[in-house]
Amino acid sequence: MKRLASLSILLVGVALAPFAPASAQEHADASESPRHEEKPVRHDWSFAGAFGRYDKAQLRRGFKVYKEVCSTCHSIKLLAFRNLSQPGGPELSEQEVEALAASYQIKDGPNEQGEYFNRPGRASDTFPPPFPNEQAARAALAGNYPPDFSVLAKARGYSRGFPLFLFDALPGFSYQEHGVDYIVSLMEGYSDPPPDVKLPDGQFYDPYMPGRRIGMPPPLSDGSVTYDDGAPQTLDQYAKDVAAFMMWVAEPHLDARKRIGLGVVGFLIVFAALLYFTKRKIWSKVAH
């Protein structure tokens, strides 16, 4: 009987343990635990929807922001200089592309002596990374490794919740601008941490980053990049422009894809109408 009583007391204690008041240390540990990130703010994009197209002026501004600010840490390995002159993108002139490529030093080789050498870039070259390897990047950036920008705008995403996620599962109705919304919100989301959150050295508070902590210092601020076309030189404009540029890098043929898709849909509608009226004509004289 004593053993049964002891066992009963033990089971009751285990069952009530989750409801026991937490200690001060437990509260401190909970405040330091990673928190869920905020849902990014939805923005209006010129390339959104079936009829959307890239804004060439915005892509040019976004490239300027990337070149002057982001390229010091982030690579863009899949983008060639000549891509900047192709239709549907920033559409730089061939002279601008050649001058831009020549301003970079590209590691090439080996030569006849078996040695590697540096040469001015050509239009066919891809953008060289800011660091030779991951270890060099981490050593220069306090252990942080900046992601490559080539497909980042398509790789990032978030759940829009019920019932919008049902539309995202349907072809032709899905919202495809999750990544650029996330990038803009992340760039604009830097803020002071709440009183109950302590950040390690070299970490910054951003509610849109998973865990709400990020190792990258705020990269953009008002007036940090000079625009030549009269666009606002604000953090919000910079973030939207570089996000749009990253979207183009991740999906450079978006304009052509939508144009072809609309043509195919139009053809199918006309073809279906012709089939319908042909069937009516053929069967109109047949007694039913």
mmCIF file of C-alpha atoms in Angstrom:
data_model
loop_
_atom_site.group_PDB
_atom_site.id
_atom_site.type_symbol
_atom_site.label_atom_id
_atom_site.label_comp_id
_atom_site.label_asym_id
_atom_site.label_seq_id
_atom_site.Cartn_x
_atom_site.Cartn_y
_atom_site.Cartn_z
ATOM 1 C CA MET A 1 0.000 0.000 0.000
ATOM 2 C CA LYS A 2 2.878 2.404 0.836
ATOM 3 C CA ARG A 3 4.465 1.702 -2.542
ATOM 4 C CA LEU A 4 1.156 2.406 -4.293
ATOM 5 C CA ALA A 5 0.750 5.662 -2.379
ATOM 6 C CA SER A 6 4.290 6.759 -3.235
ATOM 7 C CA LEU A 7 3.710 5.887 -6.877
ATOM 8 C CA SER A 8 0.459 7.870 -6.910
ATOM 9 C CA ILE A 9 2.184 10.932 -5.455
ATOM 10 C CA LEU A 10 4.963 10.655 -8.034
ATOM 11 C CA LEU A 11 2.514 10.425 -10.936
ATOM 12 C CA VAL A 12 0.547 13.418 -9.680
ATOM 13 C CA GLY A 13 3.757 15.431 -9.395
ATOM 14 C CA VAL A 14 4.774 14.572 -12.941
ATOM 15 C CA ALA A 15 1.318 15.444 -14.282
ATOM 16 C CA LEU A 16 1.290 18.828 -12.525
ATOM 17 C CA ALA A 17 4.899 19.716 -13.399
ATOM 18 C CA PRO A 18 4.026 21.591 -16.618
ATOM 19 C CA PHE A 19 1.597 23.792 -14.661
ATOM 20 C CA ALA A 20 4.053 24.687 -11.918
ATOM 21 C CA PRO A 21 5.198 28.348 -11.822
ATOM 22 C CA ALA A 22 8.448 28.910 -13.714
ATOM 23 C CA SER A 23 11.529 30.051 -11.859
ATOM 24 C CA ALA A 24 13.338 33.306 -12.576
ATOM 25 C CA GLN A 25 16.063 31.415 -14.457
ATOM 26 C CA GLU A 26 13.467 29.695 -16.634
ATOM 27 C CA HIS A 27 11.942 33.069 -17.473
ATOM 28 C CA ALA A 28 15.381 34.381 -18.426
ATOM 29 C CA ASP A 29 16.057 31.375 -20.638
ATOM 30 C CA ALA A 30 12.664 31.798 -22.329
ATOM 31 C CA SER A 31 13.348 35.454 -23.076
ATOM 32 C CA GLU A 32 16.634 34.496 -24.727
ATOM 33 C CA SER A 33 15.100 31.752 -26.873
ATOM 34 C CA PRO A 34 14.616 32.466 -30.613
ATOM 35 C CA ARG A 35 11.308 34.099 -31.444
ATOM 36 C CA HIS A 36 9.196 33.627 -34.526
ATOM 37 C CA GLU A 37 9.748 36.286 -37.152
ATOM 38 C CA GLU A 38 7.114 38.784 -38.232
ATOM 39 C CA LYS A 39 5.226 38.299 -41.491
ATOM 40 C CA PRO A 40 6.683 40.551 -44.229
ATOM 41 C CA VAL A 41 4.682 43.516 -45.465
ATOM 42 C CA ARG A 42 3.122 43.036 -48.898
ATOM 43 C CA HIS A 43 4.130 45.605 -51.530
ATOM 44 C CA ASP A 44 2.928 46.496 -55.012
ATOM 45 C CA TRP A 45 5.341 45.434 -57.754
ATOM 46 C CA SER A 46 5.337 46.340 -61.423
ATOM 47 C CA PHE A 47 6.135 42.702 -62.325
ATOM 48 C CA ALA A 48 3.330 41.171 -60.260
ATOM 49 C CA GLY A 49 0.389 39.418 -61.892
ATOM 50 C CA ALA A 50 -0.111 37.960 -65.340
ATOM 51 C CA PHE A 51 0.344 41.347 -67.048
ATOM 52 C CA GLY A 52 3.216 42.573 -64.869
ATOM 53 C CA ARG A 53 6.544 43.634 -66.378
ATOM 54 C CA TYR A 54 9.868 44.740 -64.957
ATOM 55 C CA ASP A 55 10.465 48.465 -64.599
ATOM 56 C CA LYS A 56 13.743 49.095 -66.454
ATOM 57 C CA ALA A 57 14.490 52.274 -64.507
ATOM 58 C CA GLN A 58 13.946 50.470 -61.205
ATOM 59 C CA LEU A 59 16.249 47.631 -62.262
ATOM 60 C CA ARG A 60 18.973 50.135 -63.115
ATOM 61 C CA ARG A 61 18.620 51.796 -59.734
ATOM 62 C CA GLY A 62 18.615 48.415 -58.005
ATOM 63 C CA PHE A 63 21.819 47.420 -59.786
ATOM 64 C CA LYS A 64 23.428 50.650 -58.647
ATOM 65 C CA VAL A 65 22.463 49.909 -55.031
ATOM 66 C CA TYR A 66 23.866 46.396 -55.359
ATOM 67 C CA LYS A 67 27.117 47.585 -56.945
ATOM 68 C CA GLU A 68 27.771 50.399 -54.477
ATOM 69 C CA VAL A 69 26.553 48.744 -51.269
ATOM 70 C CA CYS A 70 25.712 45.042 -51.422
ATOM 71 C CA SER A 71 28.563 43.822 -53.660
ATOM 72 C CA THR A 72 31.132 44.442 -50.914
ATOM 73 C CA CYS A 73 29.835 41.319 -49.123
ATOM 74 C CA HIS A 74 27.338 39.477 -51.335
ATOM 75 C CA SER A 75 28.243 37.615 -54.509
ATOM 76 C CA ILE A 76 26.028 37.210 -57.562
ATOM 77 C CA LYS A 77 27.793 34.308 -59.242
ATOM 78 C CA LEU A 78 25.178 33.382 -61.866
ATOM 79 C CA LEU A 79 24.929 36.854 -63.424
ATOM 80 C CA ALA A 80 27.142 37.673 -66.411
ATOM 81 C CA PHE A 81 27.957 41.244 -67.384
ATOM 82 C CA ARG A 82 26.294 40.776 -70.770
ATOM 83 C CA ASN A 83 22.998 39.850 -69.096
ATOM 84 C CA LEU A 84 22.623 43.509 -68.118
ATOM 85 C CA SER A 85 22.133 44.435 -71.776
ATOM 86 C CA GLN A 86 19.566 41.770 -72.620
ATOM 87 C CA PRO A 87 15.891 42.698 -73.251
ATOM 88 C CA GLY A 88 13.649 42.603 -70.206
ATOM 89 C CA GLY A 89 16.388 43.688 -67.804
ATOM 90 C CA PRO A 90 18.243 46.942 -67.039
ATOM 91 C CA GLU A 91 19.100 47.024 -70.769
ATOM 92 C CA LEU A 92 22.463 48.770 -70.469
ATOM 93 C CA SER A 93 24.164 49.594 -73.728
ATOM 94 C CA GLU A 94 26.984 47.383 -75.008
ATOM 95 C CA GLN A 95 29.468 50.172 -74.320
ATOM 96 C CA GLU A 96 28.272 50.458 -70.716
ATOM 97 C CA VAL A 97 28.545 46.698 -70.249
ATOM 98 C CA GLU A 98 32.061 46.543 -71.686
ATOM 99 C CA ALA A 99 33.225 49.453 -69.525
ATOM 100 C CA LEU A 100 31.641 47.869 -66.454
ATOM 101 C CA ALA A 101 33.251 44.491 -67.125
ATOM 102 C CA ALA A 102 36.665 46.080 -67.705
ATOM 103 C CA SER A 103 36.501 47.729 -64.275
ATOM 104 C CA TYR A 104 36.731 44.283 -62.636
ATOM 105 C CA GLN A 105 39.782 42.057 -62.387
ATOM 106 C CA ILE A 106 39.030 38.430 -63.288
ATOM 107 C CA LYS A 107 41.250 35.564 -62.219
ATOM 108 C CA ASP A 108 42.099 33.455 -65.268
ATOM 109 C CA GLY A 109 44.497 30.748 -66.316
ATOM 110 C CA PRO A 110 46.585 28.758 -66.192
ATOM 111 C CA ASN A 111 48.824 30.298 -68.849
ATOM 112 C CA GLU A 112 51.650 28.592 -70.707
ATOM 113 C CA GLN A 113 53.761 28.712 -67.560
ATOM 114 C CA GLY A 114 50.977 27.046 -65.558
ATOM 115 C CA GLU A 115 50.273 30.181 -63.531
ATOM 116 C CA TYR A 116 47.018 31.975 -62.830
ATOM 117 C CA PHE A 117 46.764 35.678 -63.591
ATOM 118 C CA ASN A 118 44.365 38.603 -63.368
ATOM 119 C CA ARG A 119 42.940 40.301 -66.447
ATOM 120 C CA PRO A 120 40.250 42.942 -67.121
ATOM 121 C CA GLY A 121 36.766 41.493 -67.287
ATOM 122 C CA ARG A 122 34.903 40.770 -70.495
ATOM 123 C CA ALA A 123 31.175 40.973 -71.189
ATOM 124 C CA SER A 124 30.940 37.163 -71.127
ATOM 125 C CA ASP A 125 32.407 36.914 -67.602
ATOM 126 C CA THR A 126 30.277 36.507 -64.508
ATOM 127 C CA PHE A 127 30.542 38.922 -61.598
ATOM 128 C CA PRO A 128 33.542 37.946 -59.433
ATOM 129 C CA PRO A 129 32.724 37.221 -55.763
ATOM 130 C CA PRO A 130 33.962 39.669 -53.118
ATOM 131 C CA PHE A 131 35.783 36.876 -51.266
ATOM 132 C CA PRO A 132 37.813 33.983 -52.726
ATOM 133 C CA ASN A 133 36.106 31.375 -50.532
ATOM 134 C CA GLU A 134 33.744 30.886 -47.591
ATOM 135 C CA GLN A 135 36.543 30.778 -45.024
ATOM 136 C CA ALA A 136 37.868 34.161 -46.151
ATOM 137 C CA ALA A 137 34.367 35.637 -45.951
ATOM 138 C CA ARG A 138 33.818 34.357 -42.416
ATOM 139 C CA ALA A 139 37.244 35.584 -41.303
ATOM 140 C CA ALA A 140 36.507 39.090 -42.619
ATOM 141 C CA LEU A 141 32.920 39.282 -41.357
ATOM 142 C CA ALA A 142 33.182 38.025 -37.786
ATOM 143 C CA GLY A 143 32.081 34.499 -38.662
ATOM 144 C CA ASN A 144 29.148 35.491 -40.895
ATOM 145 C CA TYR A 145 28.775 34.130 -44.422
ATOM 146 C CA PRO A 146 26.657 36.367 -46.709
ATOM 147 C CA PRO A 147 24.387 34.398 -49.067
ATOM 148 C CA ASP A 148 24.746 34.648 -52.817
ATOM 149 C CA PHE A 149 22.186 36.938 -54.481
ATOM 150 C CA SER A 150 21.691 34.906 -57.674
ATOM 151 C CA VAL A 151 18.414 33.194 -56.732
ATOM 152 C CA LEU A 152 17.785 34.604 -53.260
ATOM 153 C CA ALA A 153 14.607 36.454 -54.272
ATOM 154 C CA LYS A 154 13.029 33.155 -55.355
ATOM 155 C CA ALA A 155 14.471 31.069 -52.529
ATOM 156 C CA ARG A 156 13.002 33.153 -49.709
ATOM 157 C CA GLY A 157 9.321 32.882 -48.875
ATOM 158 C CA TYR A 158 6.716 32.848 -46.134
ATOM 159 C CA SER A 159 3.246 31.483 -45.479
ATOM 160 C CA ARG A 160 0.440 34.007 -45.970
ATOM 161 C CA GLY A 161 -1.913 32.043 -43.738
ATOM 162 C CA PHE A 162 -5.501 30.922 -44.238
ATOM 163 C CA PRO A 163 -7.197 31.313 -46.673
ATOM 164 C CA LEU A 164 -4.536 32.885 -48.931
ATOM 165 C CA PHE A 165 -2.290 29.834 -48.826
ATOM 166 C CA LEU A 166 -5.058 27.917 -50.635
ATOM 167 C CA PHE A 167 -4.695 30.243 -53.639
ATOM 168 C CA ASP A 168 -0.897 29.888 -53.496
ATOM 169 C CA ALA A 169 -1.358 26.160 -54.098
ATOM 170 C CA LEU A 170 -3.249 26.755 -57.360
ATOM 171 C CA PRO A 171 -1.292 27.195 -60.623
ATOM 172 C CA GLY A 172 -1.859 30.640 -62.066
ATOM 173 C CA PHE A 173 -3.182 32.080 -58.794
ATOM 174 C CA SER A 174 -0.137 31.747 -56.536
ATOM 175 C CA TYR A 175 1.516 34.854 -55.164
ATOM 176 C CA GLN A 176 5.079 34.870 -56.493
ATOM 177 C CA GLU A 177 6.479 37.954 -54.787
ATOM 178 C CA HIS A 178 7.136 36.441 -51.350
ATOM 179 C CA GLY A 179 10.891 36.827 -51.708
ATOM 180 C CA VAL A 180 10.965 40.505 -52.631
ATOM 181 C CA ASP A 181 8.468 41.345 -49.877
ATOM 182 C CA TYR A 182 10.738 39.562 -47.425
ATOM 183 C CA ILE A 183 13.862 41.382 -48.649
ATOM 184 C CA VAL A 184 12.259 44.822 -48.356
ATOM 185 C CA SER A 185 10.861 44.121 -44.892
ATOM 186 C CA LEU A 186 14.227 42.775 -43.756
ATOM 187 C CA MET A 187 16.080 45.875 -44.986
ATOM 188 C CA GLU A 188 13.605 48.188 -43.253
ATOM 189 C CA GLY A 189 13.081 46.099 -40.137
ATOM 190 C CA TYR A 190 16.214 46.920 -38.109
ATOM 191 C CA SER A 191 15.255 48.271 -34.707
ATOM 192 C CA ASP A 192 16.286 48.322 -31.071
ATOM 193 C CA PRO A 193 15.640 45.006 -29.291
ATOM 194 C CA PRO A 194 12.939 44.743 -26.627
ATOM 195 C CA PRO A 195 14.130 45.136 -23.027
ATOM 196 C CA ASP A 196 13.894 41.386 -22.393
ATOM 197 C CA VAL A 197 16.121 40.453 -25.351
ATOM 198 C CA LYS A 198 19.907 40.508 -25.052
ATOM 199 C CA LEU A 199 21.883 40.334 -28.281
ATOM 200 C CA PRO A 200 25.423 38.949 -28.489
ATOM 201 C CA ASP A 201 28.161 41.209 -29.796
ATOM 202 C CA GLY A 202 27.941 41.613 -33.555
ATOM 203 C CA GLN A 203 24.230 40.721 -33.703
ATOM 204 C CA PHE A 204 21.380 43.066 -34.647
ATOM 205 C CA TYR A 205 17.657 42.893 -33.982
ATOM 206 C CA ASP A 206 15.334 42.475 -36.947
ATOM 207 C CA PRO A 207 11.805 41.098 -36.397
ATOM 208 C CA TYR A 208 11.624 39.754 -39.973
ATOM 209 C CA MET A 209 14.720 37.580 -39.663
ATOM 210 C CA PRO A 210 14.183 33.993 -38.449
ATOM 211 C CA GLY A 211 15.078 34.126 -34.762
ATOM 212 C CA ARG A 212 14.882 37.952 -35.001
ATOM 213 C CA ARG A 213 18.672 38.149 -34.977
ATOM 214 C CA ILE A 214 20.941 38.979 -37.885
ATOM 215 C CA GLY A 215 24.696 39.330 -38.201
ATOM 216 C CA MET A 216 24.582 41.907 -41.005
ATOM 217 C CA PRO A 217 24.702 45.559 -39.907
ATOM 218 C CA PRO A 218 21.993 47.810 -41.403
ATOM 219 C CA PRO A 219 23.281 48.132 -44.990
ATOM 220 C CA LEU A 220 21.101 51.018 -46.214
ATOM 221 C CA SER A 221 20.094 54.422 -44.952
ATOM 222 C CA ASP A 222 18.614 57.584 -46.407
ATOM 223 C CA GLY A 223 21.002 59.281 -48.819
ATOM 224 C CA SER A 224 23.547 56.442 -48.961
ATOM 225 C CA VAL A 225 23.206 56.048 -52.762
ATOM 226 C CA THR A 226 22.856 58.885 -55.277
ATOM 227 C CA TYR A 227 20.224 58.449 -57.999
ATOM 228 C CA ASP A 228 20.513 60.252 -61.324
ATOM 229 C CA ASP A 229 16.874 59.912 -62.398
ATOM 230 C CA GLY A 230 15.284 61.942 -59.617
ATOM 231 C CA ALA A 231 13.910 58.959 -57.662
ATOM 232 C CA PRO A 232 13.651 59.397 -53.874
ATOM 233 C CA GLN A 233 16.938 58.651 -52.145
ATOM 234 C CA THR A 234 15.349 56.956 -49.143
ATOM 235 C CA LEU A 235 15.744 53.635 -47.390
ATOM 236 C CA ASP A 236 12.338 52.481 -48.612
ATOM 237 C CA GLN A 237 13.191 53.263 -52.248
ATOM 238 C CA TYR A 238 16.622 51.641 -52.009
ATOM 239 C CA ALA A 239 15.161 48.468 -50.504
ATOM 240 C CA LYS A 240 12.457 48.166 -53.169
ATOM 241 C CA ASP A 241 14.882 48.851 -56.014
ATOM 242 C CA VAL A 242 17.502 46.316 -54.954
ATOM 243 C CA ALA A 243 14.782 43.739 -54.236
ATOM 244 C CA ALA A 244 13.359 44.215 -57.741
ATOM 245 C CA PHE A 245 16.862 43.846 -59.191
ATOM 246 C CA MET A 246 17.363 40.614 -57.231
ATOM 247 C CA MET A 247 14.038 39.339 -58.570
ATOM 248 C CA TRP A 248 15.209 39.991 -62.129
ATOM 249 C CA VAL A 249 18.506 38.208 -61.447
ATOM 250 C CA ALA A 250 16.607 35.187 -60.116
ATOM 251 C CA GLU A 251 14.099 35.206 -62.999
ATOM 252 C CA PRO A 252 15.508 37.207 -65.940
ATOM 253 C CA HIS A 253 13.037 35.793 -68.484
ATOM 254 C CA LEU A 254 9.886 36.710 -66.556
ATOM 255 C CA ASP A 255 8.691 39.201 -69.175
ATOM 256 C CA ALA A 256 9.125 36.695 -72.015
ATOM 257 C CA ARG A 257 7.483 33.927 -69.994
ATOM 258 C CA LYS A 258 4.392 36.006 -69.318
ATOM 259 C CA ARG A 259 4.197 37.251 -72.886
ATOM 260 C CA ILE A 260 4.367 33.702 -74.265
ATOM 261 C CA GLY A 261 1.916 32.461 -71.651
ATOM 262 C CA LEU A 262 -0.673 35.101 -72.515
ATOM 263 C CA GLY A 263 -0.259 34.287 -76.205
ATOM 264 C CA VAL A 264 -0.827 30.591 -75.549
ATOM 265 C CA VAL A 265 -3.914 31.299 -73.432
ATOM 266 C CA GLY A 266 -5.305 33.577 -76.134
ATOM 267 C CA PHE A 267 -4.699 30.937 -78.797
ATOM 268 C CA LEU A 268 -6.445 28.277 -76.715
ATOM 269 C CA ILE A 269 -9.474 30.537 -76.189
ATOM 270 C CA VAL A 270 -9.775 31.205 -79.940
ATOM 271 C CA PHE A 271 -9.202 27.535 -80.731
ATOM 272 C CA ALA A 272 -11.898 26.464 -78.254
ATOM 273 C CA ALA A 273 -14.353 28.959 -79.772
ATOM 274 C CA LEU A 274 -13.629 27.676 -83.290
ATOM 275 C CA LEU A 275 -14.171 24.087 -82.153
ATOM 276 C CA TYR A 276 -17.464 25.028 -80.531
ATOM 277 C CA PHE A 277 -18.884 26.811 -83.599
ATOM 278 C CA THR A 278 -17.560 24.079 -85.926
ATOM 279 C CA LYS A 279 -19.352 21.443 -83.863
ATOM 280 C CA ARG A 280 -22.556 23.522 -83.966
ATOM 281 C CA LYS A 281 -22.300 23.848 -87.749
ATOM 282 C CA ILE A 282 -21.661 20.157 -88.355
ATOM 283 C CA TRP A 283 -24.447 18.922 -86.079
ATOM 284 C CA SER A 284 -27.004 21.635 -86.864
ATOM 285 C CA LYS A 285 -28.692 19.589 -89.640
ATOM 286 C CA VAL A 286 -28.751 16.339 -87.717
ATOM 287 C CA ALA A 287 -32.142 15.508 -86.252
ATOM 288 C CA HIS A 288 -32.147 14.914 -82.523
#
